PDB file of C-alpha atoms in Angstrom:
ATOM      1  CA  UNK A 242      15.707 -22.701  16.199  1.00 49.00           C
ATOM      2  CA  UNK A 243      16.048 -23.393  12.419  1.00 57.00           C
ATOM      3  CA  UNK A 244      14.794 -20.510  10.967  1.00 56.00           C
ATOM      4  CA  UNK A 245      12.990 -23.311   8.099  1.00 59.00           C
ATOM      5  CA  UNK A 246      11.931 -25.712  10.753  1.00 67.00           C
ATOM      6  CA  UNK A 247      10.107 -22.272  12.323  1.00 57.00           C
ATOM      7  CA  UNK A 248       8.212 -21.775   9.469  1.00 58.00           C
ATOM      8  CA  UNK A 249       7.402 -25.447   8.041  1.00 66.00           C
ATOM      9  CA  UNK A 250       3.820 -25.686   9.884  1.00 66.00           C
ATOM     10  CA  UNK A 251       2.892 -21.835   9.178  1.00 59.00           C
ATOM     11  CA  UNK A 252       0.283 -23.449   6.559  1.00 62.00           C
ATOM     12  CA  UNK A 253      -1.901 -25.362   9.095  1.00 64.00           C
ATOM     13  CA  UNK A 254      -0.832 -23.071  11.704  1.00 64.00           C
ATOM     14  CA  UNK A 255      -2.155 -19.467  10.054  1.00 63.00           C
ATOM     15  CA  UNK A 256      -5.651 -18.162  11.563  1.00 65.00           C
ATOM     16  CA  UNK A 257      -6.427 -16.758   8.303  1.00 70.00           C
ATOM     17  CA  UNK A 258      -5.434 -19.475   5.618  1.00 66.00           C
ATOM     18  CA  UNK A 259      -6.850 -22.070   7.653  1.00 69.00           C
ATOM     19  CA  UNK A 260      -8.359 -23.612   3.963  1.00 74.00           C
ATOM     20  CA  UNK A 261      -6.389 -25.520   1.767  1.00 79.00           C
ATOM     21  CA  UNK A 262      -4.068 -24.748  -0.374  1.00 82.00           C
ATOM     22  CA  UNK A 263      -5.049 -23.660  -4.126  1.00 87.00           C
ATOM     23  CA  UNK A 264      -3.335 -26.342  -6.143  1.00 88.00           C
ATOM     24  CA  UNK A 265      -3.156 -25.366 -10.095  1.00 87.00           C
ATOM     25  CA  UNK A 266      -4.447 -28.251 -12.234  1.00 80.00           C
ATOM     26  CA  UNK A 267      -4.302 -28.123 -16.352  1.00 76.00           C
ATOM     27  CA  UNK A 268      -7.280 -28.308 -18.495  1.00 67.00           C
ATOM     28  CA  UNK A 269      -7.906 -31.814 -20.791  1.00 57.00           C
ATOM     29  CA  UNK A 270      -6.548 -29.601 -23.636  1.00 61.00           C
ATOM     30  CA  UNK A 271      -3.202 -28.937 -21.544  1.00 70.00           C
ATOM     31  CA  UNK A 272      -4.057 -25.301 -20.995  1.00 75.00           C
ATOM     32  CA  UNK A 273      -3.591 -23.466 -18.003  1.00 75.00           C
ATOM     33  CA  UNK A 274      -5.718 -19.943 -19.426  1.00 74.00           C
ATOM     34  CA  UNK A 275      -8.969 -20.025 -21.567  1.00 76.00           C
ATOM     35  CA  UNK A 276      -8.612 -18.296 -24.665  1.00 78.00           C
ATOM     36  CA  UNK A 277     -12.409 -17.109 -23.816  1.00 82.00           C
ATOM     37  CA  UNK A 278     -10.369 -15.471 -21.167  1.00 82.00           C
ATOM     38  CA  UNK A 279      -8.144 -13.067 -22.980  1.00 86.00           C
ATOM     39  CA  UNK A 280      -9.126 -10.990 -26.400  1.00 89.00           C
ATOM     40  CA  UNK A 281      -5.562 -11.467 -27.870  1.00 90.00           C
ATOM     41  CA  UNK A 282      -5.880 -14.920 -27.681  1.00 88.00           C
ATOM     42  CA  UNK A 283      -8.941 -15.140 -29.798  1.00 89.00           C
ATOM     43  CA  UNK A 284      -6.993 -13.347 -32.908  1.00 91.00           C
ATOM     44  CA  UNK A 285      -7.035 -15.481 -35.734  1.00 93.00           C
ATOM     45  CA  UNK A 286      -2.911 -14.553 -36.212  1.00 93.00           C
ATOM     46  CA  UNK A 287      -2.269 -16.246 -32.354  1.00 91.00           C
ATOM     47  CA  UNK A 288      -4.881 -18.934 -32.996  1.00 90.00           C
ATOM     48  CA  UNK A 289      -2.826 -19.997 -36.524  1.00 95.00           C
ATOM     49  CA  UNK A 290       0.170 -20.306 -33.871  1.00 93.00           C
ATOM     50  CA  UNK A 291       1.599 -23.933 -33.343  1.00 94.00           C
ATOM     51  CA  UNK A 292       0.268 -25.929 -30.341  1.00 89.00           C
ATOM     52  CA  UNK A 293       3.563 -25.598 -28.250  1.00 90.00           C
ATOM     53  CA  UNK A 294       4.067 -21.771 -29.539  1.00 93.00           C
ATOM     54  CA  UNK A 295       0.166 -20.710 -28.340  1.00 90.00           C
ATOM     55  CA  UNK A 296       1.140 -22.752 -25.271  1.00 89.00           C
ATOM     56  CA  UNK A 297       3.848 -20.435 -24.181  1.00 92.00           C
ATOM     57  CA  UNK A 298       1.792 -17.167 -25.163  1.00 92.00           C
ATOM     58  CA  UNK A 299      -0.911 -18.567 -22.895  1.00 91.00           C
ATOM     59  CA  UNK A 300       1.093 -18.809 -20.087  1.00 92.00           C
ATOM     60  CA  UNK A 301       2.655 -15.640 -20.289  1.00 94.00           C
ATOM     61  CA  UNK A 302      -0.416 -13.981 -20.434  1.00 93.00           C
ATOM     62  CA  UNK A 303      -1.434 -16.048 -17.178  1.00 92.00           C
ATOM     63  CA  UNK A 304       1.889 -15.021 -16.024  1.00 96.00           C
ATOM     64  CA  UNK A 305       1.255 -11.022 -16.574  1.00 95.00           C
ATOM     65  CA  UNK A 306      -2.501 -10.972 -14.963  1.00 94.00           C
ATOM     66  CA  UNK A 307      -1.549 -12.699 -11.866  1.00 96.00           C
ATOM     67  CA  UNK A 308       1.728 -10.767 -11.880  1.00 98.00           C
ATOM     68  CA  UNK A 309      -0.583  -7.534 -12.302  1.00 97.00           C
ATOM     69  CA  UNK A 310      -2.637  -9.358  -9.569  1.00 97.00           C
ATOM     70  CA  UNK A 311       0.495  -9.139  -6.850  1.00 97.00           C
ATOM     71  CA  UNK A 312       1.159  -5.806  -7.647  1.00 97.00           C
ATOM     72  CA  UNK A 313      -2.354  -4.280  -7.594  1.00 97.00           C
ATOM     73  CA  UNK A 314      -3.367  -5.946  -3.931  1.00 96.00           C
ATOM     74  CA  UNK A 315      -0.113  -5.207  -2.627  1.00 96.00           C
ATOM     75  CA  UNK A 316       1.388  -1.558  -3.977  1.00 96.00           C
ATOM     76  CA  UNK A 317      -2.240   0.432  -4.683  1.00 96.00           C
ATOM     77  CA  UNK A 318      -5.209  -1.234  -2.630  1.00 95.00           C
ATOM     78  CA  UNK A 319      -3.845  -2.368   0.416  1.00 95.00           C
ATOM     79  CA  UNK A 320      -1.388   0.955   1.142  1.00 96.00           C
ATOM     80  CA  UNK A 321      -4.124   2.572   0.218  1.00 95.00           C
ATOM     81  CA  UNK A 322      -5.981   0.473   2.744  1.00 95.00           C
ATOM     82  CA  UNK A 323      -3.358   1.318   5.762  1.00 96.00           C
ATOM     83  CA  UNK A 324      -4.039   5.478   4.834  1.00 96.00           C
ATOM     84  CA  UNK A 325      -7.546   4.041   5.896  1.00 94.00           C
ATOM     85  CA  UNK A 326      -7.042   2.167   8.725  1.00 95.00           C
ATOM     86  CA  UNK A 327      -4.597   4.828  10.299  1.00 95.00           C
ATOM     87  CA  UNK A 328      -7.121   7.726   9.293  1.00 94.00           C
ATOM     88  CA  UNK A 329      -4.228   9.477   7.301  1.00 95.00           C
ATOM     89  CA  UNK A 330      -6.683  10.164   4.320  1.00 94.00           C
ATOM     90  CA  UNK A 331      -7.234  14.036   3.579  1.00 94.00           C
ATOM     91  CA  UNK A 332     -10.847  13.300   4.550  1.00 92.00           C
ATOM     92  CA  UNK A 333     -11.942  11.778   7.656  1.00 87.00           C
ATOM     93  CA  UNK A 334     -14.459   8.328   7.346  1.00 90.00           C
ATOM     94  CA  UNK A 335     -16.287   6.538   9.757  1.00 90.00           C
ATOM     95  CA  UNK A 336     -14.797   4.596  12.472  1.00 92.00           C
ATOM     96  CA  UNK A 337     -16.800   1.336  10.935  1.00 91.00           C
ATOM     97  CA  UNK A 338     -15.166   2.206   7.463  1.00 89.00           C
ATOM     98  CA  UNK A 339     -11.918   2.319   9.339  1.00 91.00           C
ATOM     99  CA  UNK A 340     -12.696  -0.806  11.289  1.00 90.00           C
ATOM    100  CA  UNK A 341     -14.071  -3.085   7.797  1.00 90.00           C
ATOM    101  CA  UNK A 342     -10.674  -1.436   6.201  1.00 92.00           C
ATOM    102  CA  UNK A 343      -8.655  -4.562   7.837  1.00 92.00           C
ATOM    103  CA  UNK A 344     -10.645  -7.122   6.797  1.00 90.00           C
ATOM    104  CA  UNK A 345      -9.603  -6.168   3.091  1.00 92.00           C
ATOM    105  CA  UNK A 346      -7.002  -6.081   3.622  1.00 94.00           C
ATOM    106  CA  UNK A 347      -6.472  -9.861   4.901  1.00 91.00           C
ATOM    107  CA  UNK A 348      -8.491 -10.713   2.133  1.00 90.00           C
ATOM    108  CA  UNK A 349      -6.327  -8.283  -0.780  1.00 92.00           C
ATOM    109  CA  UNK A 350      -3.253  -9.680   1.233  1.00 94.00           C
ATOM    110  CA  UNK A 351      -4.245 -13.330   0.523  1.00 92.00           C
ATOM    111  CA  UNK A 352      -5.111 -12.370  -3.297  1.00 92.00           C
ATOM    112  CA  UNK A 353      -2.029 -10.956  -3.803  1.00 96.00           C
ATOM    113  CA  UNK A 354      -0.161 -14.842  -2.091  1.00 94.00           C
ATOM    114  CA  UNK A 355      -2.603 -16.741  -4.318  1.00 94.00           C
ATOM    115  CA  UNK A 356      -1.332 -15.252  -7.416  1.00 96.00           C
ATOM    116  CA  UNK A 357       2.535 -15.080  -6.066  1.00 97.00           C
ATOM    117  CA  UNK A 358       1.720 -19.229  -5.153  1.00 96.00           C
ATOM    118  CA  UNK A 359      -0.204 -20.095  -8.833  1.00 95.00           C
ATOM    119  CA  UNK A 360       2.839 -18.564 -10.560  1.00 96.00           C
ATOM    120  CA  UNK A 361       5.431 -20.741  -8.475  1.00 96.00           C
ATOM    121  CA  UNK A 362       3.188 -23.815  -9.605  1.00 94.00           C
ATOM    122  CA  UNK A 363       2.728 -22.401 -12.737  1.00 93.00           C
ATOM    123  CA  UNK A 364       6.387 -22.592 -13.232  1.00 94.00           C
ATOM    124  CA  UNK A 365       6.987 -26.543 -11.637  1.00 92.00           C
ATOM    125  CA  UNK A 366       4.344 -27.344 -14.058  1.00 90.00           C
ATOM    126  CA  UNK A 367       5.120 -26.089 -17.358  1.00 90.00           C
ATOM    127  CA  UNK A 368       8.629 -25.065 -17.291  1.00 92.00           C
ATOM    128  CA  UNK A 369       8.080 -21.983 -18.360  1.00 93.00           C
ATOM    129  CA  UNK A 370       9.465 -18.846 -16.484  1.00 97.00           C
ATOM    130  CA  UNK A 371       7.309 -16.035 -16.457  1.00 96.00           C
TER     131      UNK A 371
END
């Protein structure tokens, strides 16, 4: 079997991501990030900064927080999650810790592919590579 074909209905097929698809739309103002969102952006030195220049800072800055996003869910809180689940922790928790220990991690899991997808549509949309 096509190894593409194999995967091509994993969308509507997956018990967990059984909602729709997150799709990235931009602001009126063409932004993708709120300055409100991020203290740099509110310096009067980046706000000076021509439309199409602020632009790209903007989305670089979206870039690095849902980059930071991936890499939190998936290298700290969900291995740290597994020492959990597999009781390999120096100290020894509950078997209902244990047992709640897998549903974050679906949900850290599916964090960490939200932020891997927005970048992907981040980059069809703008043009911009992180």
């Amino acid at each position: 079997m096509d190894r593409l074909r194999m995967f091509s209905k994993w969308e509507q097929r997956a018990t967990v991501r059984n909602a729709p698809r997150r799709i990235v739309t931009v602001l009126d103002s063409k932004r993708f990030f709120s300055s409100r969102m991020s203290t740099l952006l509110q310096q009067p030195l980046i706000q000076a900064m021509s439309e199409p220049l602020l632009r790209k800072v903007e989305i670089q800055l979206l870039y690095r927080y849902l980059q930071f996003t991936e890499y939190l869910e998936t290298s700290i809180v969900n291995k740290t999650i597994v020492l959990i689940m597999n009781d390999e922790l120096p100290i020894s928790l509950d078997q209902r810790l244990r047992d709640e220990a897998y549903k974050i991690y679906c949900d850290e899991a599916y964090h960490a592919l939200q932020a891997h997808d927005t970048i992907a549509q981040i980059i069809e949309l703008s043009g911009e590579q992180p």
